[in-house]
Amino acid sequence: MEKFITDEIQNEAIEDLSKIVGIASYNEKAESKAPFGKGPKKALEQVLAITEKLGFKTYEDPDGYYGYADIGTGDQTFGIVGHMDEVPAGNLEAWDVEPYKLTEKDGKLYGRGTQDDKGPTMSAIYAIKAILDKGYKLNKKIRVIFGTDEEILWRCLAEYNKKEDPIDLGIAPDAEFPLIYAEKGLQQSYLVGPGSKELHLDLENAFNAVPGKAVYDGPKQTEVFEALKKHGFEADKKDNSIEVHGKSVHAMNAPEGVNAVVRLGIALAEVYPQIKVLQFLKAFGEDANGTNLLGDVSDDVSGKLTFNISSLKITDDESRMQIDLRIPVKIDHDQLVQQISDAVAKFGLKYENFDYVAPLYVPTDSELVKTLMSTYQDLTGDMKSQPAISGGATFARTMHNCVAFGGMLPTTPDFMHQANENWSKADMRKAMEIFAEAIYRLCVK
Ligand SMILES: [Zn+2]
């Protein structure tokens, strides 16, 4: 294998990385042509200036949502998708160094964004430069795409996909090597039905967590408490309320949690049998895979559907629940929504979309995954780590035929979103070597 990355190349990459780490680029108030505030906009313009200097042809979205840098030509476009926004430094007392300044200490590069995602993005840019410095010609166009709203709502790449042509294949260096090839679809919705004059509830929680507690302060508390006990549900009787206990976990692991809202709903269904939304909860039961409602929804790649009910509101006018679904990658989304709509209609409920993020799935026997895996293995000797399925979400899923690839090694300590975020120069060097060899194999050979 050819040695693409030298000390000189890495030092240049660090020099340019310091320019973008030096710009605080967390989400702030929108300004004209800067929909996510001054910082992300400035960091975007800085990285475009850097790539311009390196010979890329750059473009900034006139509305300020995203930018990109192109180099090489060919029938296909290889995308590298990173982001220039970051989370705020948080409590400055917790930092040993100035967060918005690249500081090298004991072989480590400190500063917000060094791991997530300015460091990996700059490493990939310089990996391309290293190949071109050797005189190789690219057989594809490489486009480095810079998002500016990854940490919040991904509006940058939503805009990109509205305005630009899709890439043919690509990587998002914003997670861990070797690679992530599957992420479930993410659907957040409401189920809405008739209200009730006898019972009002206001159990509000975040979409993406299994509620670990539900407080009932309505009428008929003795009956409700009896019903909870009858089911063996853990609950405490307080002066004027009942506290139902569950176990809170992230919605993507919903079956491992205990849903206190559902438990309270099941108990209430016995006391208020005429209220339809409670009959729905009784039928749904404690199965966070939604099997009672939908039967088995699963595939051989990413496993079972998870179905989290996180809130329950009943007023005079309506009943309303929030649901969070993590949908197996091979399941047809529209068909599933239809199936849910039909199933809940029996309980007088209507399905309402809130937010949908499509799944990521690039088969492990695809050229892209095979090439990236063998590159990683050849450069690290790590034959144990396998292509991964993630319950989380990376930018890879916003692009066609794209996987999350690096920049952290499995052995790199995780400092993303934390105080003293840092990336060791040795790990950065390895990431640059892997990126260079992967790009060489995919875009030169
Ligand atoms: Zn990131």
Short mmCIF file of C-alpha atoms and ligand atoms in Angstrom, two decimals:
data_model
loop_
_atom_site.label_atom_id
_atom_site.label_comp_id
_atom_site.label_asym_id
_atom_site.label_seq_id
_atom_site.Cartn_x
_atom_site.Cartn_y
_atom_site.Cartn_z
CA MET A 1 0.00 0.00 0.00
CA GLU A 2 1.14 3.46 -0.80
CA LYS A 3 1.96 5.88 1.99
CA PHE A 4 -0.24 8.90 1.37
CA ILE A 5 -0.10 10.67 4.71
CA THR A 6 3.13 12.32 5.84
CA ASP A 7 3.90 14.47 8.89
CA GLU A 8 3.82 17.48 6.65
CA ILE A 9 0.32 16.71 5.35
CA GLN A 10 -1.02 16.08 8.83
CA ASN A 11 0.53 19.29 10.14
CA GLU A 12 -1.10 21.26 7.35
CA ALA A 13 -4.43 19.61 8.18
CA ILE A 14 -4.00 20.56 11.85
CA GLU A 15 -3.11 24.13 10.89
CA ASP A 16 -6.35 24.45 8.89
CA LEU A 17 -8.33 22.58 11.53
CA SER A 18 -7.25 25.24 14.04
CA LYS A 19 -8.89 27.89 11.86
CA ILE A 20 -12.32 26.25 12.07
CA VAL A 21 -12.03 25.10 15.69
CA GLY A 22 -11.27 28.78 16.41
CA ILE A 23 -14.80 29.68 15.37
CA ALA A 24 -17.53 28.93 17.91
CA SER A 25 -20.23 27.49 15.66
CA TYR A 26 -23.13 26.33 17.81
CA ASN A 27 -26.72 27.09 16.84
CA GLU A 28 -27.85 30.63 17.54
CA LYS A 29 -30.55 33.07 16.50
CA ALA A 30 -31.15 33.15 12.76
CA GLU A 31 -29.86 36.14 10.85
CA SER A 32 -30.12 37.15 7.22
CA LYS A 33 -28.46 34.42 5.07
CA ALA A 34 -27.42 32.68 8.30
CA PRO A 35 -30.40 30.48 9.26
CA PHE A 36 -28.53 28.93 12.22
CA GLY A 37 -26.77 32.07 13.40
CA LYS A 38 -23.39 33.72 12.92
CA GLY A 39 -21.14 30.88 14.11
CA PRO A 40 -22.14 28.04 11.76
CA LYS A 41 -22.12 30.54 8.87
CA LYS A 42 -18.59 31.75 9.69
CA ALA A 43 -17.26 28.20 10.09
CA LEU A 44 -18.84 27.24 6.77
CA GLU A 45 -17.23 30.19 5.00
CA GLN A 46 -13.88 29.42 6.59
CA VAL A 47 -13.87 25.78 5.48
CA LEU A 48 -14.92 26.86 1.97
CA ALA A 49 -11.97 29.28 1.90
CA ILE A 50 -9.64 26.47 2.99
CA THR A 51 -10.88 24.04 0.32
CA GLU A 52 -10.76 26.80 -2.30
CA LYS A 53 -7.10 27.36 -1.43
CA LEU A 54 -6.49 23.62 -1.88
CA GLY A 55 -7.86 23.71 -5.42
CA PHE A 56 -11.48 22.67 -4.86
CA LYS A 57 -14.28 24.49 -6.61
CA THR A 58 -16.56 25.74 -3.84
CA TYR A 59 -20.19 26.72 -3.57
CA GLU A 60 -22.15 28.35 -0.78
CA ASP A 61 -25.93 28.04 -0.75
CA PRO A 62 -27.23 31.60 -1.25
CA ASP A 63 -29.58 31.12 1.71
CA GLY A 64 -26.69 30.00 3.92
CA TYR A 65 -27.90 26.47 4.73
CA TYR A 66 -24.94 24.46 3.40
CA GLY A 67 -21.89 24.58 1.18
CA TYR A 68 -19.73 22.16 -0.75
CA ALA A 69 -16.33 21.78 -2.35
CA ASP A 70 -15.86 19.79 -5.58
CA ILE A 71 -12.75 18.30 -7.08
CA GLY A 72 -12.13 15.84 -9.94
CA THR A 73 -14.46 14.76 -12.71
CA GLY A 74 -16.27 11.60 -13.73
CA ASP A 75 -19.71 10.16 -14.36
CA GLN A 76 -20.29 9.63 -10.69
CA THR A 77 -20.13 11.80 -7.60
CA PHE A 78 -18.54 10.48 -4.42
CA GLY A 79 -19.86 12.48 -1.45
CA ILE A 80 -18.17 13.13 1.86
CA VAL A 81 -20.71 14.56 4.28
CA GLY A 82 -19.59 16.43 7.38
CA HIS A 83 -20.85 19.29 9.50
CA MET A 84 -19.45 22.62 10.63
CA ASP A 85 -21.89 23.24 13.47
CA GLU A 86 -21.21 21.91 16.94
CA VAL A 87 -22.73 21.79 20.40
CA PRO A 88 -21.82 24.68 22.76
CA ALA A 89 -18.84 24.24 25.09
CA GLY A 90 -21.19 24.04 28.08
CA ASN A 91 -19.73 24.68 31.52
CA LEU A 92 -16.38 26.41 30.91
CA GLU A 93 -15.16 25.42 34.40
CA ALA A 94 -15.13 21.82 33.24
CA TRP A 95 -12.60 22.60 30.50
CA ASP A 96 -8.83 22.62 31.12
CA VAL A 97 -8.28 24.56 27.91
CA GLU A 98 -10.03 27.28 25.92
CA PRO A 99 -12.76 25.35 24.00
CA TYR A 100 -12.82 27.55 20.89
CA LYS A 101 -9.10 27.40 20.24
CA LEU A 102 -7.15 24.38 19.04
CA THR A 103 -4.66 23.45 21.75
CA GLU A 104 -2.08 20.72 21.33
CA LYS A 105 -1.18 19.02 24.59
CA ASP A 106 0.47 15.61 25.21
CA GLY A 107 -0.06 14.52 21.62
CA LYS A 108 -3.75 15.46 21.71
CA LEU A 109 -5.67 18.13 19.88
CA TYR A 110 -8.12 19.87 22.23
CA GLY A 111 -11.06 22.03 21.28
CA ARG A 112 -14.80 21.88 20.55
CA GLY A 113 -15.34 20.10 17.25
CA THR A 114 -12.03 18.20 17.16
CA GLN A 115 -13.95 14.90 17.25
CA ASP A 116 -17.40 16.07 16.17
CA ASP A 117 -17.12 16.88 13.35
CA LYS A 118 -14.53 19.43 12.28
CA GLY A 119 -11.57 17.11 12.92
CA PRO A 120 -12.84 14.17 10.83
CA THR A 121 -14.05 16.49 8.05
CA MET A 122 -10.66 18.22 7.78
CA SER A 123 -8.92 14.82 7.87
CA ALA A 124 -10.97 13.66 4.89
CA ILE A 125 -10.23 16.89 2.98
CA TYR A 126 -6.49 16.44 3.49
CA ALA A 127 -6.71 12.76 2.59
CA ILE A 128 -7.95 13.90 -0.83
CA LYS A 129 -5.13 16.45 -1.06
CA ALA A 130 -2.58 13.74 -0.21
CA ILE A 131 -3.76 11.63 -3.15
CA LEU A 132 -3.67 14.56 -5.56
CA ASP A 133 -0.20 15.58 -4.33
CA LYS A 134 1.01 12.19 -5.55
CA GLY A 135 -0.14 13.07 -9.05
CA TYR A 136 -3.13 10.70 -9.20
CA LYS A 137 -6.16 11.67 -11.22
CA LEU A 138 -9.65 11.10 -9.83
CA ASN A 139 -12.12 9.01 -11.85
CA LYS A 140 -15.11 10.50 -10.04
CA LYS A 141 -16.12 13.90 -8.89
CA ILE A 142 -15.58 14.14 -5.14
CA ARG A 143 -17.91 16.51 -3.35
CA VAL A 144 -17.28 17.41 0.28
CA ILE A 145 -20.62 18.60 1.66
CA PHE A 146 -20.71 20.83 4.73
CA GLY A 147 -23.86 20.85 6.85
CA THR A 148 -24.48 23.57 9.43
CA ASP A 149 -27.44 22.17 11.43
CA GLU A 150 -26.48 18.60 12.28
CA GLU A 151 -26.78 19.06 16.02
CA ILE A 152 -30.33 20.42 15.85
CA LEU A 153 -32.75 19.56 13.04
CA TRP A 154 -30.75 18.75 9.88
CA ARG A 155 -32.48 21.59 8.00
CA CYS A 156 -29.19 22.22 6.14
CA LEU A 157 -29.22 18.92 4.29
CA ALA A 158 -32.98 18.94 3.85
CA GLU A 159 -32.34 22.14 1.89
CA TYR A 160 -29.42 20.52 0.08
CA ASN A 161 -31.62 17.65 -1.05
CA LYS A 162 -34.26 20.08 -2.27
CA LYS A 163 -31.80 22.06 -4.36
CA GLU A 164 -29.03 19.66 -5.44
CA ASP A 165 -28.70 16.38 -7.34
CA PRO A 166 -28.16 13.22 -5.30
CA ILE A 167 -24.66 11.78 -4.93
CA ASP A 168 -23.97 8.28 -6.30
CA LEU A 169 -22.14 6.97 -3.27
CA GLY A 170 -20.44 8.38 -0.23
CA ILE A 171 -19.38 8.45 3.38
CA ALA A 172 -20.26 10.49 6.45
CA PRO A 173 -17.19 10.63 8.70
CA ASP A 174 -19.19 11.44 11.83
CA ALA A 175 -19.23 8.26 13.88
CA GLU A 176 -16.92 5.32 14.46
CA PHE A 177 -14.91 2.96 12.27
CA PRO A 178 -15.39 0.57 10.73
CA LEU A 179 -18.79 1.68 9.49
CA ILE A 180 -22.53 1.94 10.04
CA TYR A 181 -24.59 0.52 7.18
CA ALA A 182 -28.06 0.43 8.70
CA GLU A 183 -30.06 2.82 10.85
CA LYS A 184 -33.78 2.28 11.41
CA GLY A 185 -36.31 4.73 10.05
CA LEU A 186 -37.53 7.19 12.64
CA GLN A 187 -41.17 8.20 12.79
CA GLN A 188 -42.70 10.46 15.41
CA SER A 189 -46.46 10.88 15.30
CA TYR A 190 -49.63 11.56 17.24
CA LEU A 191 -52.65 9.38 17.79
CA VAL A 192 -55.66 11.62 18.29
CA GLY A 193 -59.17 10.68 19.36
CA PRO A 194 -62.28 11.89 21.16
CA GLY A 195 -62.06 13.79 24.45
CA SER A 196 -63.79 13.03 27.75
CA LYS A 197 -65.79 15.03 30.25
CA GLU A 198 -65.15 12.62 33.14
CA LEU A 199 -61.40 12.23 32.99
CA HIS A 200 -58.67 14.70 32.16
CA LEU A 201 -55.01 13.70 31.92
CA ASP A 202 -51.92 15.71 31.17
CA LEU A 203 -48.99 13.31 31.01
CA GLU A 204 -46.38 15.12 28.90
CA ASN A 205 -42.97 13.65 28.09
CA ALA A 206 -40.32 13.81 25.39
CA PHE A 207 -41.00 11.73 22.28
CA ASN A 208 -37.77 9.79 22.47
CA ALA A 209 -37.85 8.36 25.98
CA VAL A 210 -39.91 5.67 27.68
CA PRO A 211 -41.73 7.46 30.54
CA GLY A 212 -40.31 6.25 33.84
CA LYS A 213 -43.03 7.88 35.95
CA ALA A 214 -46.70 8.80 35.63
CA VAL A 215 -48.62 10.79 38.24
CA TYR A 216 -52.39 10.40 38.50
CA ASP A 217 -54.27 13.06 40.44
CA GLY A 218 -57.75 12.56 39.00
CA PRO A 219 -60.91 11.05 40.53
CA LYS A 220 -61.53 7.46 41.76
CA GLN A 221 -58.01 7.06 43.09
CA THR A 222 -58.85 4.07 45.27
CA GLU A 223 -60.21 2.13 42.28
CA VAL A 224 -57.30 3.14 40.12
CA PHE A 225 -54.81 2.07 42.76
CA GLU A 226 -56.59 -1.28 43.12
CA ALA A 227 -56.42 -1.82 39.38
CA LEU A 228 -52.68 -1.04 39.36
CA LYS A 229 -52.13 -3.52 42.19
CA LYS A 230 -54.21 -6.18 40.46
CA HIS A 231 -51.85 -5.98 37.45
CA GLY A 232 -48.82 -6.08 39.70
CA PHE A 233 -47.76 -2.59 38.56
CA GLU A 234 -45.49 -0.76 40.98
CA ALA A 235 -47.17 2.40 42.32
CA ASP A 236 -47.19 4.63 45.43
CA LYS A 237 -50.20 6.26 46.97
CA LYS A 238 -49.49 9.86 47.93
CA ASP A 239 -51.80 12.37 49.67
CA ASN A 240 -53.74 13.44 46.59
CA SER A 241 -52.19 11.40 43.86
CA ILE A 242 -50.80 8.07 42.71
CA GLU A 243 -47.29 7.73 41.37
CA VAL A 244 -46.82 4.90 38.89
CA HIS A 245 -43.25 3.73 38.49
CA GLY A 246 -41.62 2.49 35.32
CA LYS A 247 -38.15 2.37 33.90
CA SER A 248 -37.01 5.08 31.54
CA VAL A 249 -34.82 4.14 28.59
CA HIS A 250 -34.22 5.70 25.18
CA ALA A 251 -37.09 5.08 22.77
CA MET A 252 -34.83 3.05 20.46
CA ASN A 253 -34.57 0.50 23.29
CA ALA A 254 -38.22 0.79 24.31
CA PRO A 255 -38.75 -2.97 24.90
CA GLU A 256 -36.09 -2.83 27.64
CA GLY A 257 -37.97 -0.12 29.53
CA VAL A 258 -41.14 -0.11 31.59
CA ASN A 259 -43.68 2.41 30.38
CA ALA A 260 -45.38 4.13 33.33
CA VAL A 261 -47.88 5.97 31.11
CA VAL A 262 -49.02 2.75 29.46
CA ARG A 263 -49.30 1.06 32.86
CA LEU A 264 -51.46 3.86 34.21
CA GLY A 265 -53.56 3.72 31.02
CA ILE A 266 -54.12 -0.02 31.38
CA ALA A 267 -55.28 0.44 34.98
CA LEU A 268 -57.51 3.40 34.09
CA ALA A 269 -59.13 1.35 31.33
CA GLU A 270 -60.74 -0.80 34.02
CA VAL A 271 -62.09 2.17 35.93
CA TYR A 272 -63.20 4.09 32.83
CA PRO A 273 -64.08 1.36 30.30
CA GLN A 274 -66.02 3.78 28.10
CA ILE A 275 -62.98 5.96 27.25
CA LYS A 276 -61.66 4.76 23.91
CA VAL A 277 -58.05 5.84 24.17
CA LEU A 278 -57.76 3.80 27.37
CA GLN A 279 -59.19 0.75 25.60
CA PHE A 280 -56.51 1.29 22.99
CA LEU A 281 -53.79 1.26 25.66
CA LYS A 282 -55.28 -1.88 27.18
CA ALA A 283 -55.17 -3.61 23.80
CA PHE A 284 -51.67 -2.30 23.07
CA GLY A 285 -50.49 -3.70 26.39
CA GLU A 286 -46.92 -3.62 27.56
CA ASP A 287 -45.41 -4.76 24.27
CA ALA A 288 -43.14 -1.97 22.99
CA ASN A 289 -42.66 -3.85 19.71
CA GLY A 290 -46.31 -3.14 18.92
CA THR A 291 -47.02 -6.82 18.27
CA ASN A 292 -50.47 -6.77 19.88
CA LEU A 293 -51.50 -4.01 17.53
CA LEU A 294 -49.63 -4.87 14.33
CA GLY A 295 -48.35 -8.41 14.56
CA ASP A 296 -44.66 -9.04 13.94
CA VAL A 297 -42.94 -6.12 12.18
CA SER A 298 -39.27 -6.98 11.71
CA ASP A 299 -36.55 -7.78 9.19
CA ASP A 300 -33.40 -9.88 9.11
CA VAL A 301 -31.07 -6.85 9.10
CA SER A 302 -32.26 -4.49 11.78
CA GLY A 303 -34.62 -6.54 13.91
CA LYS A 304 -37.99 -5.53 15.29
CA LEU A 305 -40.05 -2.39 15.18
CA THR A 306 -39.95 -0.41 18.43
CA PHE A 307 -43.11 1.45 19.39
CA ASN A 308 -42.94 3.93 22.26
CA ILE A 309 -45.97 5.76 23.65
CA SER A 310 -44.57 8.71 25.56
CA SER A 311 -47.49 10.93 26.47
CA LEU A 312 -51.21 10.87 27.12
CA LYS A 313 -53.43 13.90 27.22
CA ILE A 314 -57.18 13.88 27.64
CA THR A 315 -59.23 17.07 27.57
CA ASP A 316 -62.92 17.78 26.96
CA ASP A 317 -62.19 18.02 23.26
CA GLU A 318 -59.64 15.36 22.45
CA SER A 319 -57.34 12.61 23.59
CA ARG A 320 -53.78 12.69 22.26
CA MET A 321 -50.73 10.45 22.49
CA GLN A 322 -47.20 10.92 21.19
CA ILE A 323 -45.62 7.88 19.60
CA ASP A 324 -42.03 7.22 18.55
CA LEU A 325 -41.40 4.40 16.08
CA ARG A 326 -38.04 2.96 15.03
CA ILE A 327 -38.79 1.15 11.81
CA PRO A 328 -36.72 -1.80 10.50
CA VAL A 329 -34.83 -0.78 7.34
CA LYS A 330 -36.60 -3.19 4.99
CA ILE A 331 -40.14 -2.34 6.11
CA ASP A 332 -42.13 -0.13 3.73
CA HIS A 333 -42.87 3.07 5.60
CA ASP A 334 -46.12 4.07 3.86
CA GLN A 335 -47.56 0.59 4.22
CA LEU A 336 -46.74 0.54 7.93
CA VAL A 337 -48.38 3.94 8.45
CA GLN A 338 -51.48 2.62 6.68
CA GLN A 339 -51.48 -0.46 8.88
CA ILE A 340 -51.22 1.64 12.04
CA SER A 341 -53.95 4.02 10.84
CA ASP A 342 -56.29 1.08 10.25
CA ALA A 343 -55.47 -0.55 13.57
CA VAL A 344 -56.00 2.58 15.66
CA ALA A 345 -59.18 3.55 13.80
CA LYS A 346 -60.92 0.67 15.63
CA PHE A 347 -60.40 2.70 18.81
CA GLY A 348 -61.65 5.95 17.27
CA LEU A 349 -58.08 7.25 16.91
CA LYS A 350 -56.51 9.06 14.00
CA TYR A 351 -52.85 8.86 13.00
CA GLU A 352 -51.09 12.24 12.54
CA ASN A 353 -47.55 12.62 11.23
CA PHE A 354 -45.11 14.81 13.19
CA ASP A 355 -41.66 13.99 11.80
CA TYR A 356 -40.12 11.28 9.66
CA VAL A 357 -36.46 10.51 8.99
CA ALA A 358 -35.85 7.82 6.37
CA PRO A 359 -33.69 4.81 7.26
CA LEU A 360 -30.13 4.12 6.20
CA TYR A 361 -29.42 0.84 4.53
CA VAL A 362 -26.53 -0.10 2.28
CA PRO A 363 -26.16 -3.90 2.06
CA THR A 364 -22.94 -5.35 3.46
CA ASP A 365 -22.25 -7.13 0.16
CA SER A 366 -22.31 -3.84 -1.78
CA GLU A 367 -19.10 -2.62 -3.47
CA LEU A 368 -19.08 0.42 -1.21
CA VAL A 369 -19.25 -1.48 2.07
CA LYS A 370 -16.86 -4.21 0.91
CA THR A 371 -14.25 -1.66 -0.21
CA LEU A 372 -14.50 0.43 2.94
CA MET A 373 -14.34 -2.65 5.18
CA SER A 374 -11.29 -4.11 3.47
CA THR A 375 -9.55 -0.72 3.57
CA TYR A 376 -10.21 -0.43 7.28
CA GLN A 377 -9.01 -3.97 7.91
CA ASP A 378 -5.87 -3.59 5.79
CA LEU A 379 -4.85 -0.43 7.61
CA THR A 380 -5.70 -1.42 11.16
CA GLY A 381 -5.40 -5.21 11.19
CA ASP A 382 -8.69 -5.18 13.11
CA MET A 383 -10.60 -8.16 11.69
CA LYS A 384 -13.01 -8.36 14.64
CA SER A 385 -15.01 -5.15 14.27
CA GLN A 386 -18.02 -5.68 12.05
CA PRO A 387 -20.18 -3.32 9.99
CA ALA A 388 -22.68 -1.95 12.50
CA ILE A 389 -26.37 -1.22 12.78
CA SER A 390 -27.08 1.86 14.81
CA GLY A 391 -30.21 2.91 16.66
CA GLY A 392 -29.02 6.49 16.35
CA ALA A 393 -28.88 8.75 13.34
CA THR A 394 -26.02 10.10 11.23
CA PHE A 395 -25.99 12.33 8.16
CA ALA A 396 -25.30 9.21 6.10
CA ARG A 397 -29.03 8.58 5.97
CA THR A 398 -29.70 11.89 4.25
CA MET A 399 -27.74 10.79 1.17
CA HIS A 400 -28.12 8.09 -1.44
CA ASN A 401 -25.88 5.00 -1.04
CA CYS A 402 -23.94 6.51 1.86
CA VAL A 403 -22.59 4.96 5.07
CA ALA A 404 -21.12 6.41 8.24
CA PHE A 405 -17.36 5.75 8.07
CA GLY A 406 -15.06 6.86 10.92
CA GLY A 407 -13.48 9.17 11.96
CA MET A 408 -13.13 7.66 15.47
CA LEU A 409 -11.40 4.32 15.93
CA PRO A 410 -13.16 1.78 18.14
CA THR A 411 -10.35 2.46 20.65
CA THR A 412 -10.65 6.26 20.55
CA PRO A 413 -12.05 7.63 23.84
CA ASP A 414 -15.39 9.33 23.12
CA PHE A 415 -15.35 13.07 23.91
CA MET A 416 -18.14 14.12 21.57
CA HIS A 417 -20.36 16.81 23.13
CA GLN A 418 -18.24 16.72 26.30
CA ALA A 419 -15.86 19.07 28.11
CA ASN A 420 -12.20 18.76 27.07
CA GLU A 421 -13.16 17.34 23.68
CA ASN A 422 -9.92 16.14 22.12
CA TRP A 423 -8.59 13.83 19.43
CA SER A 424 -5.15 12.30 19.65
CA LYS A 425 -2.81 13.09 16.77
CA ALA A 426 -2.09 9.37 16.41
CA ASP A 427 -5.78 8.53 15.98
CA MET A 428 -6.24 11.43 13.61
CA ARG A 429 -3.27 10.16 11.59
CA LYS A 430 -4.80 6.69 11.36
CA ALA A 431 -8.14 8.13 10.28
CA MET A 432 -6.41 10.18 7.57
CA GLU A 433 -4.60 7.07 6.32
CA ILE A 434 -7.85 5.10 6.17
CA PHE A 435 -9.68 7.93 4.39
CA ALA A 436 -6.87 8.35 1.85
CA GLU A 437 -6.67 4.64 1.02
CA ALA A 438 -10.48 4.35 0.83
CA ILE A 439 -10.76 7.34 -1.51
CA TYR A 440 -7.85 5.99 -3.56
CA ARG A 441 -9.59 2.61 -3.95
CA LEU A 442 -12.99 4.14 -4.73
CA CYS A 443 -12.07 7.21 -6.78
CA VAL A 444 -8.69 6.50 -8.43
CA LYS A 445 -8.13 2.81 -9.06
ZN ZN B 1 -21.51 15.05 14.48
#
